[in-house]
């Protein structure tokens, strides 16, 4: 089992729709979860972080965390063509204060006009 | 200032060259990181510095040598690299390396695209 798993996609949604990106992780001790957006040829950009079970909203983005199911998701409302990118789920790994960030393989999102 | 800067943006080097990558942040962060990213793959952690001390080396070959001269600067010294080391090298920083709670989110610089001939 991979440490952090995402569907590679591509996930294709029409403009204005909700895009739903999913991620599972294998370390039950993980407590910090992040979503990064990466455009082709650019570096990862932090768009959301979540530490507690439940939902966290920021503009068009909502992160959802369920530690019991070891599942974290990202919803993008009113998707725009500019949202087309690779979305990386990342988890701080282990049970000590190492800062070791483990990434999933990334999901490619395509928003079609 | 909420930026991590990296120089150079691009670097081409031969297998016998010695070069260095530089990373700088002025956010007062006390943790800094080096990652390597190959095409269509996620970033892979190489090194972690916490309060200017090396805390993680992810079994990186010795031809990569990190250095943290002060809390704002991080260098990666390169020597005798192989063509398979060609990749995007990313620097990141965070307030600290705590497992839980806020302020452990990592912010990435733009990266240095390295080509080894």
PDB file of C-alpha atoms in Angstrom:
ATOM      1  CA  UNK A   1       0.000   0.000   0.000  1.00  0.00           C
ATOM      2  CA  UNK A   2       1.323   3.406  -0.950  1.00  0.00           C
ATOM      3  CA  UNK A   3       1.716   5.906   1.840  1.00  0.00           C
ATOM      4  CA  UNK A   4      -0.461   8.562   0.189  1.00  0.00           C
ATOM      5  CA  UNK A   5      -2.736   7.574  -2.673  1.00  0.00           C
ATOM      6  CA  UNK A   6      -4.553   9.655  -5.238  1.00  0.00           C
ATOM      7  CA  UNK A   7      -6.199   8.828  -8.546  1.00  0.00           C
ATOM      8  CA  UNK A   8      -3.874  10.147 -11.234  1.00  0.00           C
ATOM      9  CA  UNK A   9      -6.756  11.177 -13.493  1.00  0.00           C
ATOM     10  CA  UNK A  10      -7.164  13.070 -15.613  1.00  0.00           C
ATOM     11  CA  UNK A  11     -10.339  14.296 -13.960  1.00  0.00           C
ATOM     12  CA  UNK A  12     -12.303  16.295 -16.486  1.00  0.00           C
ATOM     13  CA  UNK A  13     -15.120  18.635 -15.433  1.00  0.00           C
ATOM     14  CA  UNK A  14     -17.017  21.341 -17.315  1.00  0.00           C
ATOM     15  CA  UNK A  15     -16.552  24.974 -16.388  1.00  0.00           C
ATOM     16  CA  UNK A  16     -18.755  25.951 -13.453  1.00  0.00           C
ATOM     17  CA  UNK A  17     -19.009  22.393 -12.076  1.00  0.00           C
ATOM     18  CA  UNK A  18     -17.701  21.053  -8.769  1.00  0.00           C
ATOM     19  CA  UNK A  19     -14.421  19.144  -8.968  1.00  0.00           C
ATOM     20  CA  UNK A  20     -13.882  16.515  -6.281  1.00  0.00           C
ATOM     21  CA  UNK A  21     -10.363  15.283  -5.583  1.00  0.00           C
ATOM     22  CA  UNK A  22      -9.691  12.431  -3.180  1.00  0.00           C
ATOM     23  CA  UNK A  23      -6.744  11.163  -1.198  1.00  0.00           C
ATOM     24  CA  UNK A  24      -6.146   8.334   1.271  1.00  0.00           C
ATOM     25  CA  UNK A  25      -3.177   7.854   3.584  1.00  0.00           C
ATOM     26  CA  UNK A  26      -1.848   4.841   5.417  1.00  0.00           C
ATOM     27  CA  UNK A  27      -0.300   6.317   8.611  1.00  0.00           C
ATOM     28  CA  UNK A  28      -3.020   6.529  11.239  1.00  0.00           C
ATOM     29  CA  UNK A  29      -0.787   8.828  13.318  1.00  0.00           C
ATOM     30  CA  UNK A  30      -0.728  11.579  10.675  1.00  0.00           C
ATOM     31  CA  UNK A  31      -2.201  14.865  11.864  1.00  0.00           C
ATOM     32  CA  UNK A  32      -1.422  17.489   9.220  1.00  0.00           C
ATOM     33  CA  UNK A  33      -2.769  17.421   5.669  1.00  0.00           C
ATOM     34  CA  UNK A  34      -2.168  19.714   2.740  1.00  0.00           C
ATOM     35  CA  UNK A  35      -3.335  20.316  -0.804  1.00  0.00           C
ATOM     36  CA  UNK A  36      -0.928  21.825  -3.305  1.00  0.00           C
ATOM     37  CA  UNK A  37      -1.661  22.962  -6.850  1.00  0.00           C
ATOM     38  CA  UNK A  38       1.080  22.621  -9.442  1.00  0.00           C
ATOM     39  CA  UNK A  39       0.892  24.092 -12.916  1.00  0.00           C
ATOM     40  CA  UNK A  40       3.052  22.482 -15.592  1.00  0.00           C
ATOM     41  CA  UNK A  41       6.655  23.635 -15.253  1.00  0.00           C
ATOM     42  CA  UNK A  42       6.000  25.482 -11.985  1.00  0.00           C
ATOM     43  CA  UNK A  43       6.537  24.702  -8.314  1.00  0.00           C
ATOM     44  CA  UNK A  44       3.815  23.469  -5.934  1.00  0.00           C
ATOM     45  CA  UNK A  45       1.593  26.173  -4.452  1.00  0.00           C
ATOM     46  CA  UNK A  46      -0.128  25.584  -1.108  1.00  0.00           C
ATOM     47  CA  UNK A  47      -3.869  26.085  -1.446  1.00  0.00           C
ATOM     48  CA  UNK A  48      -5.351  24.397   1.638  1.00  0.00           C
ATOM     49  CA  UNK A  49      -4.285  22.805   4.904  1.00  0.00           C
ATOM     50  CA  UNK A  50      -6.421  20.966   7.446  1.00  0.00           C
ATOM     51  CA  UNK A  51      -5.678  19.454  10.844  1.00  0.00           C
ATOM     52  CA  UNK A  52      -9.093  18.631  12.348  1.00  0.00           C
ATOM     53  CA  UNK A  53     -11.865  16.303  11.262  1.00  0.00           C
ATOM     54  CA  UNK A  54     -14.582  17.987   9.250  1.00  0.00           C
ATOM     55  CA  UNK A  55     -14.694  20.664   6.607  1.00  0.00           C
ATOM     56  CA  UNK A  56     -12.568  23.746   6.081  1.00  0.00           C
ATOM     57  CA  UNK A  57     -13.640  26.311   3.508  1.00  0.00           C
ATOM     58  CA  UNK A  58     -11.570  29.015   1.806  1.00  0.00           C
ATOM     59  CA  UNK A  59     -13.260  30.776  -1.082  1.00  0.00           C
ATOM     60  CA  UNK A  60     -14.105  28.222  -3.781  1.00  0.00           C
ATOM     61  CA  UNK A  61     -12.072  25.519  -2.046  1.00  0.00           C
ATOM     62  CA  UNK A  62     -13.249  23.121   0.679  1.00  0.00           C
ATOM     63  CA  UNK A  63     -10.981  20.579   2.302  1.00  0.00           C
ATOM     64  CA  UNK A  64     -12.575  17.642   4.098  1.00  0.00           C
ATOM     65  CA  UNK A  65     -10.816  15.364   6.592  1.00  0.00           C
ATOM     66  CA  UNK A  66     -11.968  12.058   8.052  1.00  0.00           C
ATOM     67  CA  UNK A  67      -9.204  10.616  10.233  1.00  0.00           C
ATOM     68  CA  UNK A  68     -11.198   7.470  11.078  1.00  0.00           C
ATOM     69  CA  UNK A  69     -11.360   6.594   7.378  1.00  0.00           C
ATOM     70  CA  UNK A  70      -7.881   8.050   6.699  1.00  0.00           C
ATOM     71  CA  UNK A  71      -9.350  10.111   3.922  1.00  0.00           C
ATOM     72  CA  UNK A  72      -8.902  13.714   2.856  1.00  0.00           C
ATOM     73  CA  UNK A  73     -10.585  15.444  -0.065  1.00  0.00           C
ATOM     74  CA  UNK A  74     -10.632  18.771  -1.879  1.00  0.00           C
ATOM     75  CA  UNK A  75     -13.718  20.255  -3.477  1.00  0.00           C
ATOM     76  CA  UNK A  76     -13.397  23.068  -5.991  1.00  0.00           C
ATOM     77  CA  UNK A  77     -16.681  24.876  -6.604  1.00  0.00           C
ATOM     78  CA  UNK A  78     -17.435  26.848  -9.784  1.00  0.00           C
ATOM     79  CA  UNK A  79     -14.408  25.312 -11.520  1.00  0.00           C
ATOM     80  CA  UNK A  80     -12.589  27.581 -13.950  1.00  0.00           C
ATOM     81  CA  UNK A  81     -10.239  26.712 -16.836  1.00  0.00           C
ATOM     82  CA  UNK A  82      -7.484  28.364 -14.764  1.00  0.00           C
ATOM     83  CA  UNK A  83      -7.969  25.593 -12.172  1.00  0.00           C
ATOM     84  CA  UNK A  84      -6.584  23.095 -14.693  1.00  0.00           C
ATOM     85  CA  UNK A  85      -3.448  21.783 -12.983  1.00  0.00           C
ATOM     86  CA  UNK A  86      -2.091  18.843 -11.005  1.00  0.00           C
ATOM     87  CA  UNK A  87      -3.342  18.716  -7.420  1.00  0.00           C
ATOM     88  CA  UNK A  88      -1.012  17.107  -4.899  1.00  0.00           C
ATOM     89  CA  UNK A  89      -2.209  15.730  -1.584  1.00  0.00           C
ATOM     90  CA  UNK A  90       0.516  15.785   1.082  1.00  0.00           C
ATOM     91  CA  UNK A  91       0.766  14.454   4.633  1.00  0.00           C
ATOM     92  CA  UNK A  92       3.252  15.143   7.409  1.00  0.00           C
ATOM     93  CA  UNK A  93       4.557  11.667   8.095  1.00  0.00           C
ATOM     94  CA  UNK A  94       5.391   9.761  11.225  1.00  0.00           C
ATOM     95  CA  UNK A  95       4.902  10.284  14.926  1.00  0.00           C
ATOM     96  CA  UNK A  96       7.686  12.763  15.636  1.00  0.00           C
ATOM     97  CA  UNK A  97       8.361  16.370  14.742  1.00  0.00           C
ATOM     98  CA  UNK A  98      10.345  15.729  11.564  1.00  0.00           C
ATOM     99  CA  UNK A  99       8.491  17.858   9.061  1.00  0.00           C
ATOM    100  CA  UNK A 100       8.697  14.955   6.635  1.00  0.00           C
ATOM    101  CA  UNK A 101       6.117  15.689   3.963  1.00  0.00           C
ATOM    102  CA  UNK A 102       4.965  12.789   1.798  1.00  0.00           C
ATOM    103  CA  UNK A 103       3.111  13.516  -1.440  1.00  0.00           C
ATOM    104  CA  UNK A 104       0.595  11.497  -3.370  1.00  0.00           C
ATOM    105  CA  UNK A 105       1.169  11.002  -7.091  1.00  0.00           C
ATOM    106  CA  UNK A 106      -1.138  13.913  -7.900  1.00  0.00           C
ATOM    107  CA  UNK A 107      -4.449  14.187  -9.747  1.00  0.00           C
ATOM    108  CA  UNK A 108      -4.546  16.059 -13.041  1.00  0.00           C
ATOM    109  CA  UNK A 109      -7.636  18.244 -13.296  1.00  0.00           C
ATOM    110  CA  UNK A 110      -8.902  19.490 -16.651  1.00  0.00           C
ATOM    111  CA  UNK A 111     -11.648  22.123 -16.631  1.00  0.00           C
ATOM    112  CA  UNK A 112     -13.244  22.426 -20.054  1.00  0.00           C
ATOM    113  CA  UNK A 113     -14.798  25.739 -21.147  1.00  0.00           C
TER     114      UNK A 113
ATOM    115  CA  UNK B   1       7.627  39.044   2.593  1.00  0.00           C
ATOM    116  CA  UNK B   2       6.081  35.620   2.048  1.00  0.00           C
ATOM    117  CA  UNK B   3       8.452  34.361  -0.566  1.00  0.00           C
ATOM    118  CA  UNK B   4      11.050  31.657  -0.928  1.00  0.00           C
ATOM    119  CA  UNK B   5      13.589  32.543  -3.604  1.00  0.00           C
ATOM    120  CA  UNK B   6      15.926  30.181  -5.438  1.00  0.00           C
ATOM    121  CA  UNK B   7      18.879  30.811  -7.703  1.00  0.00           C
ATOM    122  CA  UNK B   8      19.712  30.021 -10.393  1.00  0.00           C
ATOM    123  CA  UNK B   9      16.451  29.284 -12.233  1.00  0.00           C
ATOM    124  CA  UNK B  10      18.233  27.002 -14.692  1.00  0.00           C
ATOM    125  CA  UNK B  11      21.565  25.229 -14.454  1.00  0.00           C
ATOM    126  CA  UNK B  12      23.374  23.067 -16.979  1.00  0.00           C
ATOM    127  CA  UNK B  13      26.465  21.266 -15.741  1.00  0.00           C
ATOM    128  CA  UNK B  14      28.827  18.543 -16.770  1.00  0.00           C
ATOM    129  CA  UNK B  15      29.467  15.459 -14.701  1.00  0.00           C
ATOM    130  CA  UNK B  16      32.820  16.799 -13.501  1.00  0.00           C
ATOM    131  CA  UNK B  17      31.576  20.254 -12.496  1.00  0.00           C
ATOM    132  CA  UNK B  18      30.964  21.639  -9.024  1.00  0.00           C
ATOM    133  CA  UNK B  19      28.024  23.968  -8.631  1.00  0.00           C
ATOM    134  CA  UNK B  20      25.720  25.230  -5.881  1.00  0.00           C
ATOM    135  CA  UNK B  21      22.010  25.941  -5.599  1.00  0.00           C
ATOM    136  CA  UNK B  22      20.890  28.713  -3.301  1.00  0.00           C
ATOM    137  CA  UNK B  23      17.640  29.209  -1.402  1.00  0.00           C
ATOM    138  CA  UNK B  24      16.592  32.181   0.736  1.00  0.00           C
ATOM    139  CA  UNK B  25      13.578  33.082   2.863  1.00  0.00           C
ATOM    140  CA  UNK B  26      12.861  36.078   5.060  1.00  0.00           C
ATOM    141  CA  UNK B  27       9.705  34.839   6.759  1.00  0.00           C
ATOM    142  CA  UNK B  28      11.474  33.948  10.010  1.00  0.00           C
ATOM    143  CA  UNK B  29      10.931  30.253   9.326  1.00  0.00           C
ATOM    144  CA  UNK B  30      13.180  27.881  11.270  1.00  0.00           C
ATOM    145  CA  UNK B  31      12.794  24.814   9.057  1.00  0.00           C
ATOM    146  CA  UNK B  32      14.065  24.514   5.493  1.00  0.00           C
ATOM    147  CA  UNK B  33      13.879  21.652   3.036  1.00  0.00           C
ATOM    148  CA  UNK B  34      15.324  20.371  -0.237  1.00  0.00           C
ATOM    149  CA  UNK B  35      13.146  18.313  -2.577  1.00  0.00           C
ATOM    150  CA  UNK B  36      13.843  16.701  -5.941  1.00  0.00           C
ATOM    151  CA  UNK B  37      11.088  16.415  -8.541  1.00  0.00           C
ATOM    152  CA  UNK B  38      11.304  14.406 -11.749  1.00  0.00           C
ATOM    153  CA  UNK B  39       8.875  14.968 -14.610  1.00  0.00           C
ATOM    154  CA  UNK B  40       5.308  13.813 -13.893  1.00  0.00           C
ATOM    155  CA  UNK B  41       6.281  12.665 -10.381  1.00  0.00           C
ATOM    156  CA  UNK B  42       5.617  14.265  -6.995  1.00  0.00           C
ATOM    157  CA  UNK B  43       8.382  16.027  -5.065  1.00  0.00           C
ATOM    158  CA  UNK B  44      10.618  13.715  -3.043  1.00  0.00           C
ATOM    159  CA  UNK B  45      12.179  14.907   0.194  1.00  0.00           C
ATOM    160  CA  UNK B  46      15.985  15.019   0.258  1.00  0.00           C
ATOM    161  CA  UNK B  47      17.005  16.991   3.369  1.00  0.00           C
ATOM    162  CA  UNK B  48      15.419  18.782   6.320  1.00  0.00           C
ATOM    163  CA  UNK B  49      17.104  21.493   8.398  1.00  0.00           C
ATOM    164  CA  UNK B  50      15.534  22.495  11.674  1.00  0.00           C
ATOM    165  CA  UNK B  51      17.058  25.460  13.551  1.00  0.00           C
ATOM    166  CA  UNK B  52      20.049  25.296  11.182  1.00  0.00           C
ATOM    167  CA  UNK B  53      20.797  21.685  12.043  1.00  0.00           C
ATOM    168  CA  UNK B  54      20.409  18.807   9.605  1.00  0.00           C
ATOM    169  CA  UNK B  55      17.581  16.653  10.968  1.00  0.00           C
ATOM    170  CA  UNK B  56      16.739  14.414   8.010  1.00  0.00           C
ATOM    171  CA  UNK B  57      18.884  13.017   5.189  1.00  0.00           C
ATOM    172  CA  UNK B  58      16.744  10.708   3.081  1.00  0.00           C
ATOM    173  CA  UNK B  59      19.707   8.513   2.080  1.00  0.00           C
ATOM    174  CA  UNK B  60      20.790  11.038  -0.526  1.00  0.00           C
ATOM    175  CA  UNK B  61      24.073  10.251  -2.374  1.00  0.00           C
ATOM    176  CA  UNK B  62      27.080  12.179  -1.085  1.00  0.00           C
ATOM    177  CA  UNK B  63      27.434  14.017  -4.395  1.00  0.00           C
ATOM    178  CA  UNK B  64      24.666  16.232  -2.956  1.00  0.00           C
ATOM    179  CA  UNK B  65      25.885  18.225   0.053  1.00  0.00           C
ATOM    180  CA  UNK B  66      23.494  20.553   1.903  1.00  0.00           C
ATOM    181  CA  UNK B  67      24.530  23.538   3.973  1.00  0.00           C
ATOM    182  CA  UNK B  68      22.550  25.928   6.158  1.00  0.00           C
ATOM    183  CA  UNK B  69      24.777  28.968   6.886  1.00  0.00           C
ATOM    184  CA  UNK B  70      22.029  30.778   8.820  1.00  0.00           C
ATOM    185  CA  UNK B  71      18.305  30.647   9.455  1.00  0.00           C
ATOM    186  CA  UNK B  72      17.480  32.402   6.156  1.00  0.00           C
ATOM    187  CA  UNK B  73      19.795  30.600   3.764  1.00  0.00           C
ATOM    188  CA  UNK B  74      20.029  27.062   2.458  1.00  0.00           C
ATOM    189  CA  UNK B  75      22.538  25.816  -0.086  1.00  0.00           C
ATOM    190  CA  UNK B  76      22.859  22.569  -2.000  1.00  0.00           C
ATOM    191  CA  UNK B  77      26.359  21.837  -3.242  1.00  0.00           C
ATOM    192  CA  UNK B  78      26.602  19.580  -6.277  1.00  0.00           C
ATOM    193  CA  UNK B  79      29.640  17.576  -7.345  1.00  0.00           C
ATOM    194  CA  UNK B  80      30.173  14.765  -9.839  1.00  0.00           C
ATOM    195  CA  UNK B  81      26.494  14.461 -10.662  1.00  0.00           C
ATOM    196  CA  UNK B  82      25.030  11.905 -13.042  1.00  0.00           C
ATOM    197  CA  UNK B  83      22.620  12.543 -15.930  1.00  0.00           C
ATOM    198  CA  UNK B  84      19.852  10.854 -13.900  1.00  0.00           C
ATOM    199  CA  UNK B  85      20.186  13.664 -11.350  1.00  0.00           C
ATOM    200  CA  UNK B  86      18.606  16.021 -13.888  1.00  0.00           C
ATOM    201  CA  UNK B  87      15.413  17.274 -12.252  1.00  0.00           C
ATOM    202  CA  UNK B  88      13.653  20.263 -10.709  1.00  0.00           C
ATOM    203  CA  UNK B  89      15.184  20.996  -7.304  1.00  0.00           C
ATOM    204  CA  UNK B  90      12.772  22.652  -4.932  1.00  0.00           C
ATOM    205  CA  UNK B  91      13.473  24.463  -1.701  1.00  0.00           C
ATOM    206  CA  UNK B  92      10.743  24.930   0.896  1.00  0.00           C
ATOM    207  CA  UNK B  93      10.433  26.493   4.327  1.00  0.00           C
ATOM    208  CA  UNK B  94       8.046  26.302   7.269  1.00  0.00           C
ATOM    209  CA  UNK B  95       7.712  27.957  10.663  1.00  0.00           C
ATOM    210  CA  UNK B  96       8.739  24.709  12.370  1.00  0.00           C
ATOM    211  CA  UNK B  97       8.583  20.937  11.935  1.00  0.00           C
ATOM    212  CA  UNK B  98       5.948  20.090  14.545  1.00  0.00           C
ATOM    213  CA  UNK B  99       3.790  17.115  13.709  1.00  0.00           C
ATOM    214  CA  UNK B 100       0.509  18.763  14.541  1.00  0.00           C
ATOM    215  CA  UNK B 101      -1.074  22.138  14.744  1.00  0.00           C
ATOM    216  CA  UNK B 102      -0.681  25.237  12.678  1.00  0.00           C
ATOM    217  CA  UNK B 103       2.441  26.842  11.195  1.00  0.00           C
ATOM    218  CA  UNK B 104       3.973  23.611   9.905  1.00  0.00           C
ATOM    219  CA  UNK B 105       2.775  24.229   6.369  1.00  0.00           C
ATOM    220  CA  UNK B 106       5.605  24.283   3.833  1.00  0.00           C
ATOM    221  CA  UNK B 107       5.991  27.001   1.198  1.00  0.00           C
ATOM    222  CA  UNK B 108       7.954  26.227  -1.936  1.00  0.00           C
ATOM    223  CA  UNK B 109      10.309  28.342  -3.968  1.00  0.00           C
ATOM    224  CA  UNK B 110      10.151  28.409  -7.789  1.00  0.00           C
ATOM    225  CA  UNK B 111      12.814  25.733  -8.131  1.00  0.00           C
ATOM    226  CA  UNK B 112      16.051  25.280 -10.054  1.00  0.00           C
ATOM    227  CA  UNK B 113      15.807  23.194 -13.198  1.00  0.00           C
ATOM    228  CA  UNK B 114      19.039  21.215 -13.358  1.00  0.00           C
ATOM    229  CA  UNK B 115      20.362  19.450 -16.436  1.00  0.00           C
ATOM    230  CA  UNK B 116      23.419  17.216 -16.119  1.00  0.00           C
ATOM    231  CA  UNK B 117      25.167  16.454 -19.390  1.00  0.00           C
TER     232      UNK B 117
END
